[in-house]
Amino acid sequence: MSRKTLLFIIIIAVVASIAIGIVAALDNPEYYREKIQATAETETGFEIEINGELNWRYWPPIAISIEDVEVRPAGSDVPLATLKSAAVDLQLLPLLFGTGDIAIDGLNIDGLTVNAMIDQQGRGNWETDDLPSETSDASDVNADVDSENSLDLDIGAMSITNAAVSYIDATTGENYAINLKSLQTGAVSYSALTPMSFELSLEDNTSGMRSKITGDGNLSFNNAFNRFGMVDMNIENDLKLPDIGELLLKLMISGEVDTAKGTADLSKLDFELGELKGTVAVNVTEMNSTPRLDGQITISPFNAKNITKLLGQPDIETANPSALTAIALTTKIGGSAENIKLSEIEGKIDGSTITGRLGLRTGDKLTASFDLMLDQITVSDYLAPTDETATANANDATSTPVTDAEVLPLALLNENNINGKFTIGSLNYDTYTLNDFTTTIVNANQQMKATSYGTGYDGNMSMEFVAKTGKKPSARTAVQIKGMDVTKLTGVETLTGKIELKSNTRFAGSMLSDVLATLDGDSEFTVKDGTLDVSSIKNIAAVIDGLRKKTSSVASWPDVMPFKSMTGTHQINAGIDEDQRINVNIENMSISGTGGVDYWQNTMAYDMEV
């Protein structure tokens, strides 16, 4: 017998021996039915009932297939989940040599249905009398030591298709449905990254929200299923919201979550919603008690008007069409869910830069504290555009009537506390400008106090507003001007000089109608070392002189009269519609008048005497 023939016979014998060994090893599938059921109950506390066929496929590859499976909590007669079919592709050598472990090349699951329900008594249908309904406290779990009884996991690939999960909570009314069209993974083993992709839909049957989610990336988990890692996990969420419409939210996540330690380290979370894009890097601790976080948020420049449209909100109209079209933010974030702190804020609002800090604390009331600085802003750009047609027709009977409005937002002030300071380097309004404008606001215990100070026009201005917001709301104001150039301040060239002014007013109520009906107070001013254009007064005097055939001393006045001091007072008594009093005195002239203003009809009536 030749060597070649002998070698061929030996190969045939070895192959035949392997084949016989495989058939012998796979001849009893019921052994594996019992092992699967026993292992599942030991490891998870759930019973698995295989009602259908449990068959071997010998080639290719070697596999065991299962049909018609029910999963129920140990001791329960009601299935929590059902499975149409599953196939497990097995590795050959462990089966041949009996190593004791089932080595899986592939896992394919189709038609998984899970029905989770909580009844009116708060009991979940996955709970049994033999098993605790809640997981052990985090302090009882050693996050660094995996369970000795954990089932070894080494799967070459996994595929789940046509899965459905429903969740109904009778105590809260929550009603969700999740349909997993597909989930595909690469090799799956504990603490090793596996590539995965998925496609699912989510329905909130209570709110009407619908969501289609697709994703791909890399995921890892340990054998206790309490530590998860994600690398470049890309998720797209196509949302349909009842009051908003359709939104597309994109996320890219890298990080690690440890539920036993109660920590989450999201090293990178990129988000995109329309043109709103940004990055979050945050570390969360104490998730099992009071979560605390520390990280940074960066939001790229975006158009706030476009985002408002995207979210289905009313359009934002501004006097300057370019206002609110370039907003960006970078800030550190820290604290807890009940006490969020934003520090090292650096933001952009169009051409303005804002810096500082902001804190929000929840509790019986929301408390906001802040110290913010804005380099410059033109406030009039952000106001509603002027309706020229309405202005022109203000006295037209067919024009829209002026309506009452809330001047003091009582609910907002009483439900929230505020303590902060806001500084603006250059505050512009129309043609007016104030520099180093600072406002402080303190609102608590049904009282608000706001004070402001700014410089400009060669002088300074201070204002104070104090409001009581209890059952009988009221407020008072105080305004003081020192040394401002009256021409620059008012834009009136007929009067020059430095003005000093003090004004104090009071009103009761919270509505505009209350203010107009109850406002009273007084103002006094002095203009020093100025001039007054009296040419209009001289013209009136000339007419009067012609009528009486006599020349008065007014005719000898210069058109522009210099003066050392001009003083004046203004009084409002129990409302603005009547009994207002004005007095102005100059060295050789006095002006006095009484009258009032009808705000609703946009009219003014005064009797003046010079």
XYZ file of C-alpha atoms in Angstrom:
610
model
C 0.000 0.000 0.000
C 1.474 3.292 -1.004
C 2.056 6.099 1.485
C -0.391 8.362 -0.364
C -3.122 5.769 -0.071
C -2.368 5.237 3.621
C -2.487 8.996 4.270
C -5.851 9.274 2.505
C -7.290 6.407 4.582
C -6.091 8.055 7.788
C -7.730 11.406 6.804
C -10.992 9.643 6.002
C -10.862 7.865 9.346
C -10.253 11.086 11.272
C -13.095 12.888 9.467
C -15.378 9.928 10.095
C -14.435 9.919 13.763
C -15.206 13.637 14.067
C -18.551 13.202 12.323
C -19.484 10.293 14.590
C -18.482 12.417 17.620
C -20.631 15.313 16.485
C -23.680 13.129 15.926
C -23.171 11.524 19.310
C -22.852 14.913 21.044
C -25.939 16.378 19.358
C -28.124 13.327 19.612
C -30.000 14.531 22.746
C -31.419 18.100 22.348
C -33.674 17.587 25.370
C -30.521 17.735 27.506
C -30.004 21.303 26.324
C -33.711 22.160 26.797
C -33.343 21.298 30.474
C -30.000 23.104 30.766
C -31.372 26.284 29.186
C -34.398 26.304 31.466
C -32.394 25.575 34.617
C -29.657 28.104 33.835
C -32.179 30.876 33.047
C -34.023 30.430 36.344
C -30.790 30.302 38.336
C -29.294 33.363 36.691
C -32.366 35.615 36.231
C -35.133 34.320 38.483
C -37.407 33.793 35.474
C -38.816 30.535 34.196
C -38.465 29.709 30.508
C -41.000 27.323 28.984
C -40.117 25.963 25.529
C -43.468 24.895 24.087
C -42.348 24.390 20.502
C -39.664 22.423 18.779
C -36.078 22.317 20.024
C -34.087 20.991 17.090
C -30.498 20.667 15.925
C -29.240 21.813 12.591
C -26.058 19.906 11.930
C -24.564 21.932 9.096
C -23.795 24.757 8.309
C -23.191 25.822 10.998
C -24.080 23.651 13.936
C -27.093 25.261 15.589
C -29.983 24.717 17.940
C -33.331 26.306 17.124
C -36.192 27.038 19.487
C -39.817 27.908 18.776
C -42.751 29.135 20.861
C -41.067 30.203 24.113
C -42.731 31.744 27.177
C -40.951 33.694 29.926
C -42.587 34.276 33.318
C -41.419 35.248 36.802
C -40.685 32.198 38.922
C -43.935 30.876 40.346
C -46.177 32.936 38.042
C -48.719 31.460 35.621
C -48.951 34.578 33.408
C -46.285 35.046 30.707
C -44.316 38.266 30.844
C -42.820 37.645 27.410
C -43.201 35.321 24.464
C -40.815 34.407 21.683
C -41.715 33.229 18.214
C -38.369 31.671 17.396
C -34.665 31.740 18.191
C -31.611 30.059 16.761
C -28.274 29.596 18.482
C -25.225 28.863 16.334
C -22.791 26.811 18.421
C -19.035 26.416 18.240
C -17.906 22.924 17.359
C -14.955 22.133 19.612
C -16.616 22.758 23.018
C -19.397 20.401 21.965
C -16.905 17.718 20.884
C -14.642 17.822 23.882
C -17.243 18.569 26.559
C -15.645 21.603 28.168
C -18.852 22.287 30.106
C -19.639 25.677 28.480
C -21.845 26.361 25.503
C -19.827 28.524 23.098
C -22.104 30.544 20.804
C -21.153 31.738 17.351
C -24.439 33.486 16.691
C -27.782 34.279 18.346
C -30.854 35.067 16.253
C -34.134 36.055 17.906
C -37.381 36.859 16.091
C -40.823 37.841 17.318
C -40.047 38.718 20.941
C -43.044 40.272 22.733
C -42.885 41.761 26.242
C -45.972 43.033 28.088
C -45.041 44.914 31.257
C -47.933 46.152 33.393
C -48.325 47.813 36.789
C -51.738 47.430 38.393
C -53.694 49.906 40.523
C -51.919 48.622 43.631
C -48.522 49.445 42.104
C -47.514 45.822 41.567
C -45.673 44.865 38.387
C -46.562 41.696 36.528
C -42.875 40.683 36.663
C -42.954 40.529 40.472
C -43.424 37.296 42.420
C -43.817 36.399 46.076
C -40.555 34.498 45.906
C -38.429 37.308 44.449
C -37.945 40.907 45.641
C -39.623 43.480 43.401
C -36.803 45.971 43.748
C -33.119 45.623 43.097
C -30.705 45.573 46.002
C -29.458 48.864 47.322
C -26.335 50.135 45.576
C -24.388 49.846 48.823
C -24.889 46.046 48.735
C -23.327 45.717 45.292
C -19.594 45.447 44.778
C -19.183 47.209 41.450
C -15.617 45.989 41.007
C -16.337 42.275 41.507
C -18.527 40.466 38.994
C -21.017 37.900 40.238
C -19.525 34.424 40.580
C -22.736 32.910 39.272
C -22.939 35.104 36.170
C -23.364 33.142 32.994
C -20.314 33.320 30.737
C -21.078 35.280 27.586
C -19.234 34.759 24.330
C -21.444 35.251 21.288
C -19.975 35.673 17.822
C -22.873 37.856 16.642
C -26.444 38.627 17.635
C -29.563 39.541 15.683
C -32.965 40.517 17.100
C -35.856 41.268 14.761
C -39.552 42.138 15.097
C -39.552 42.658 18.852
C -42.346 44.544 20.650
C -42.478 45.886 24.192
C -45.511 47.479 25.847
C -45.548 49.234 29.229
C -48.736 50.260 31.021
C -48.813 51.822 34.493
C -52.343 51.999 35.884
C -51.199 54.182 38.790
C -49.809 56.992 36.593
C -51.619 56.491 33.290
C -48.348 55.938 31.418
C -48.760 53.865 28.273
C -45.770 53.186 26.017
C -45.134 50.886 23.094
C -41.672 50.054 21.694
C -41.257 48.189 18.441
C -37.727 47.003 17.700
C -37.484 46.356 13.980
C -33.906 45.139 14.175
C -30.839 44.974 16.393
C -27.576 43.694 14.981
C -24.289 43.244 16.840
C -20.802 41.938 16.248
C -19.028 39.646 18.700
C -20.527 40.020 22.191
C -18.555 39.305 25.359
C -18.311 40.932 28.751
C -16.380 44.230 29.033
C -15.434 44.211 25.335
C -16.699 46.747 22.810
C -19.080 45.312 20.269
C -20.311 47.112 17.157
C -24.066 47.382 16.952
C -26.862 48.961 14.942
C -30.586 49.216 15.634
C -33.886 50.575 14.378
C -36.928 51.011 16.608
C -40.053 53.094 17.096
C -41.506 54.482 20.312
C -45.091 55.562 20.951
C -46.387 57.434 23.980
C -50.070 56.615 23.799
C -50.892 59.102 26.553
C -49.374 62.251 25.012
C -49.527 61.215 21.366
C -45.775 61.473 20.882
C -44.253 59.255 18.191
C -40.573 58.575 17.664
C -38.489 56.620 15.160
C -34.948 55.969 16.372
C -31.997 54.556 14.450
C -28.465 54.184 15.716
C -25.078 52.579 15.365
C -21.857 52.558 17.338
C -19.939 50.531 19.876
C -21.254 49.252 23.225
C -19.752 47.295 26.126
C -21.133 45.916 29.409
C -19.873 43.796 32.280
C -21.289 40.456 33.441
C -23.292 42.099 36.236
C -24.952 44.417 33.676
C -24.242 47.462 35.845
C -21.388 49.012 33.894
C -21.852 50.151 30.288
C -19.512 51.858 27.875
C -20.314 53.681 24.632
C -17.916 54.827 21.918
C -19.129 56.937 18.986
C -22.736 55.880 19.467
C -24.686 57.756 16.771
C -28.429 58.110 17.323
C -31.038 59.784 15.111
C -34.450 60.408 16.651
C -37.247 61.422 14.272
C -39.824 62.900 16.651
C -43.454 63.745 15.972
C -44.962 65.878 18.746
C -48.680 66.751 18.858
C -48.301 70.518 19.358
C -45.027 70.998 17.503
C -44.773 68.702 14.502
C -41.789 66.772 13.244
C -38.277 67.198 14.680
C -35.027 65.415 13.912
C -32.671 65.096 16.891
C -29.166 63.742 16.305
C -26.849 62.552 19.086
C -23.313 61.164 19.205
C -22.357 59.725 22.608
C -19.091 58.473 24.069
C -18.775 57.632 27.748
C -19.332 55.143 30.543
C -22.197 54.526 32.983
C -21.811 52.566 36.240
C -25.211 52.031 37.864
C -23.711 50.255 40.906
C -21.448 53.185 41.759
C -24.066 55.662 40.560
C -21.727 57.405 38.133
C -21.828 58.447 34.498
C -18.894 59.914 32.633
C -20.104 61.294 29.309
C -16.832 62.374 27.784
C -18.640 63.625 24.703
C -22.275 64.165 23.773
C -22.796 66.000 20.496
C -26.353 67.090 19.708
C -28.061 68.599 16.688
C -31.632 69.885 16.422
C -32.099 71.765 13.194
C -29.389 74.405 13.189
C -29.003 74.143 16.968
C -25.758 72.246 17.505
C -23.543 71.762 20.518
C -21.440 69.529 22.720
C -21.875 68.410 26.331
C -19.104 66.828 28.402
C -20.315 65.968 31.888
C -19.498 63.716 34.836
C -22.424 62.601 37.008
C -22.013 61.102 40.496
C -24.398 59.945 43.245
C -27.045 58.925 40.699
C -28.575 56.514 43.217
C -29.371 59.300 45.686
C -29.067 62.987 44.734
C -27.270 63.171 41.390
C -24.444 65.701 41.122
C -22.886 66.804 37.878
C -19.827 68.654 36.690
C -18.970 69.471 33.094
C -19.180 71.899 30.224
C -21.742 72.866 27.579
C -20.900 74.452 24.244
C -23.617 75.657 21.850
C -22.583 76.766 18.368
C -24.045 79.988 16.868
C -27.706 79.595 15.896
C -30.688 81.659 14.780
C -33.191 81.797 17.645
C -36.007 82.845 15.303
C -35.528 79.724 13.181
C -35.432 77.473 16.261
C -38.680 79.041 17.492
C -40.323 78.211 14.165
C -38.928 74.680 14.298
C -40.514 74.150 17.728
C -43.884 75.371 16.458
C -43.883 78.539 18.569
C -45.118 81.980 17.455
C -42.668 83.961 15.340
C -40.368 86.372 17.173
C -40.656 89.809 15.608
C -38.029 92.449 16.392
C -37.507 96.046 15.325
C -34.153 94.994 13.893
C -34.704 91.931 11.645
C -31.135 90.772 12.368
C -31.714 90.619 16.129
C -31.556 87.139 17.732
C -30.058 85.551 14.607
C -26.585 84.761 16.020
C -26.587 83.289 19.539
C -23.847 81.092 21.027
C -22.883 79.866 24.506
C -20.059 78.170 26.374
C -20.374 77.487 30.105
C -19.293 75.162 32.860
C -22.155 73.346 34.586
C -22.150 71.943 38.103
C -24.236 71.158 41.167
C -27.266 68.893 41.413
C -30.635 68.629 39.702
C -32.073 70.752 42.533
C -29.262 73.317 42.434
C -27.793 73.894 38.975
C -24.890 76.324 38.630
C -23.572 77.759 35.378
C -20.143 79.370 35.769
C -17.592 80.910 33.442
C -20.408 81.798 31.056
C -19.290 83.247 27.748
C -22.084 83.876 25.303
C -22.806 85.820 22.155
C -26.046 87.623 21.375
C -25.603 88.985 17.874
C -22.821 91.577 18.307
C -22.880 91.477 22.114
C -20.785 89.382 24.515
C -22.188 88.166 27.827
C -20.127 86.693 30.683
C -20.682 85.745 34.324
C -22.524 83.107 36.332
C -26.080 81.859 36.893
C -27.633 79.574 39.500
C -31.071 77.904 39.632
C -32.329 76.206 42.794
C -35.616 74.332 43.020
C -37.720 73.769 46.100
C -40.922 75.361 47.318
C -39.972 78.186 44.938
C -37.596 78.451 42.022
C -34.671 80.673 43.059
C -32.479 82.344 40.459
C -29.194 84.025 41.364
C -26.897 85.633 38.818
C -24.038 88.026 38.181
C -23.949 88.739 34.462
C -22.070 91.290 32.371
C -22.925 92.424 28.847
C -20.439 94.544 26.943
C -23.026 96.463 24.908
C -26.546 96.169 23.544
C -29.082 98.225 21.617
C -32.303 97.390 23.444
C -34.580 98.966 20.841
C -33.377 96.362 18.302
C -35.061 93.609 20.350
C -38.426 95.302 20.903
C -41.466 94.565 18.776
C -41.443 96.487 15.480
C -43.319 99.771 15.448
C -46.736 99.555 13.800
C -46.735 102.832 11.868
C -50.232 102.280 10.579
C -51.616 101.839 14.085
C -49.766 104.964 15.238
C -51.135 107.022 12.371
C -54.660 105.831 13.135
C -54.408 106.080 16.915
C -57.279 108.580 17.015
C -59.369 106.720 14.456
C -62.520 105.217 15.966
C -61.950 102.090 13.917
C -58.437 101.508 15.256
C -57.804 98.724 17.753
C -58.538 99.971 21.293
C -55.801 99.965 23.919
C -56.344 97.072 26.337
C -55.505 96.700 29.986
C -52.360 94.777 30.952
C -50.614 93.453 34.037
C -47.849 95.812 35.183
C -46.819 93.707 38.178
C -46.719 89.975 37.245
C -47.846 88.828 40.690
C -47.862 85.061 40.044
C -44.378 85.138 38.517
C -42.939 87.235 41.346
C -44.618 85.310 44.167
C -43.727 81.867 42.797
C -40.034 82.659 42.196
C -37.170 84.234 44.108
C -34.541 86.375 42.355
C -31.237 87.709 43.597
C -28.839 89.034 41.003
C -26.875 91.774 39.321
C -26.730 92.649 35.644
C -24.111 95.026 34.255
C -24.089 96.513 30.741
C -21.050 98.376 29.482
C -23.015 100.417 26.954
C -26.834 100.443 26.998
C -28.412 101.945 23.897
C -32.065 102.682 23.327
C -33.031 104.419 20.126
C -30.872 107.583 20.280
C -30.110 107.297 24.014
C -26.984 105.793 25.561
C -25.987 105.024 29.150
C -22.619 103.592 30.150
C -21.685 101.238 32.993
C -25.370 100.528 33.542
C -25.880 98.219 36.534
C -29.141 96.725 37.780
C -29.595 94.668 40.936
C -32.799 92.735 41.643
C -33.897 91.124 44.896
C -37.295 89.422 44.967
C -38.448 87.382 47.973
C -41.211 87.241 50.584
C -43.706 89.093 48.380
C -41.444 92.088 47.877
C -39.227 93.067 44.986
C -36.560 95.749 44.935
C -34.724 96.755 41.770
C -32.055 99.442 41.641
C -30.219 100.756 38.574
C -27.339 103.142 38.011
C -25.712 104.463 34.849
C -23.549 107.284 33.554
C -23.877 109.387 30.432
C -24.381 112.856 29.022
C -21.706 114.210 31.387
C -23.590 113.033 34.490
C -25.302 110.005 36.040
C -28.746 108.545 36.667
C -30.069 106.247 39.405
C -33.440 104.524 39.728
C -35.160 102.459 42.400
C -38.336 100.400 42.111
C -39.885 98.705 45.162
C -43.033 96.597 44.865
C -45.158 94.707 47.377
C -46.828 91.742 45.711
C -49.147 90.432 48.434
C -52.929 90.653 48.608
C -52.801 94.454 48.237
C -50.067 95.059 45.663
C -48.438 98.462 45.475
C -45.189 100.018 44.300
C -43.046 103.128 44.545
C -40.351 104.534 42.296
C -37.487 106.981 42.802
C -35.452 108.518 39.977
C -32.484 110.843 40.400
C -30.409 112.603 37.730
C -27.225 114.469 38.520
C -25.330 116.819 36.215
C -26.533 115.496 32.865
C -26.417 117.738 29.809
C -30.091 118.450 29.211
C -29.680 118.986 25.453
C -27.840 115.680 24.967
C -30.287 113.900 27.244
C -33.525 115.171 25.703
C -32.410 116.047 22.187
C -34.208 119.398 22.596
C -31.923 122.180 21.370
C -34.095 124.997 22.712
C -32.832 124.294 26.253
C -29.234 123.905 27.401
C -27.567 123.411 30.782
C -26.912 120.800 33.451
C -29.979 119.178 34.961
C -30.547 117.896 38.509
C -33.785 115.931 39.005
C -35.548 114.028 41.763
C -38.780 112.165 41.177
C -40.863 109.974 43.509
C -44.107 108.226 42.572
C -46.467 105.678 44.095
C -49.344 103.534 42.881
C -51.601 100.708 44.114
C -52.743 97.613 42.227
C -51.131 95.417 39.603
C -52.929 96.328 36.375
C -52.169 99.249 34.075
C -55.605 100.687 34.782
C -54.769 100.605 38.520
C -51.543 102.502 37.925
C -53.208 105.203 35.812
C -56.001 105.654 38.366
C -53.881 105.703 41.558
C -50.516 107.132 40.499
C -49.380 110.113 42.510
C -46.065 111.712 43.300
C -43.897 114.722 42.678
C -40.820 115.689 40.745
C -38.506 118.648 41.029
C -35.668 119.712 38.807
C -33.041 122.397 38.408
C -31.198 123.340 35.234
C -28.042 125.339 35.896
C -25.962 127.647 33.700
C -28.073 127.197 30.598
C -29.981 128.993 27.873
C -33.602 128.943 26.705
C -34.839 129.736 23.205
C -37.742 132.127 23.852
C -38.366 133.184 20.258
C -41.770 131.444 20.211
C -42.789 133.280 23.394
C -41.618 136.592 21.869
C -43.799 135.944 18.801
C -46.850 135.353 20.966
C -46.067 138.475 23.003
C -45.730 140.536 19.806
C -49.220 139.483 18.713
C -50.622 140.408 22.114
C -48.726 143.753 22.070
C -50.230 144.527 18.651
C -53.727 143.860 19.933
C -53.375 146.051 22.979
C -51.344 148.755 21.160
C -48.611 148.598 23.758
C -45.075 147.197 23.724
C -44.127 144.888 26.571
C -40.664 144.232 27.944
C -40.751 140.779 26.305
C -39.993 142.423 22.967
C -36.561 143.409 24.287
C -35.616 139.847 25.251
C -32.931 138.109 23.217
C -34.113 135.105 21.198
C -31.863 132.874 23.310
C -31.988 133.840 26.961
C -29.147 132.795 29.281
C -29.900 131.932 32.892
C -28.097 130.868 36.029
C -30.870 128.629 37.274
C -34.190 127.247 36.055
C -36.319 125.337 38.577
C -39.499 123.404 38.176
C -41.913 120.998 39.827
C -44.457 118.470 38.595
C -47.174 116.930 40.735
C -49.527 114.037 40.041
C -52.480 113.625 42.366
C -54.439 110.348 42.533
C -54.246 109.506 38.853
C -52.966 111.016 35.639
C -56.208 112.024 33.991
C -56.541 115.399 35.803
C -55.159 117.726 38.485
C -51.544 117.445 37.357
C -49.603 120.600 38.199
C -46.535 122.033 36.487
C -44.450 125.021 37.585
C -41.288 126.290 35.895
C -39.398 129.356 37.082
C -36.605 131.272 35.407
C -35.050 134.580 36.464
C -37.611 136.787 34.714
C -40.307 134.309 33.685
C -42.596 131.696 35.201
C -44.687 129.018 33.522
C -47.512 127.187 35.278
C -50.193 124.803 34.175
C -52.779 122.245 35.220
C -54.301 119.376 33.296
C -54.151 115.696 32.646
C -53.664 112.826 30.212
C -56.223 110.338 28.861
C -54.034 107.309 28.179
C -56.804 105.235 26.616
C -57.709 107.945 24.077
C -54.107 109.075 23.608
C -54.973 112.725 24.394
C -53.574 115.429 26.686
C -55.288 118.596 27.951
C -53.429 121.341 29.847
C -54.148 124.955 30.730
C -50.853 126.863 30.610
C -49.950 130.343 31.809
C -46.697 132.179 31.093
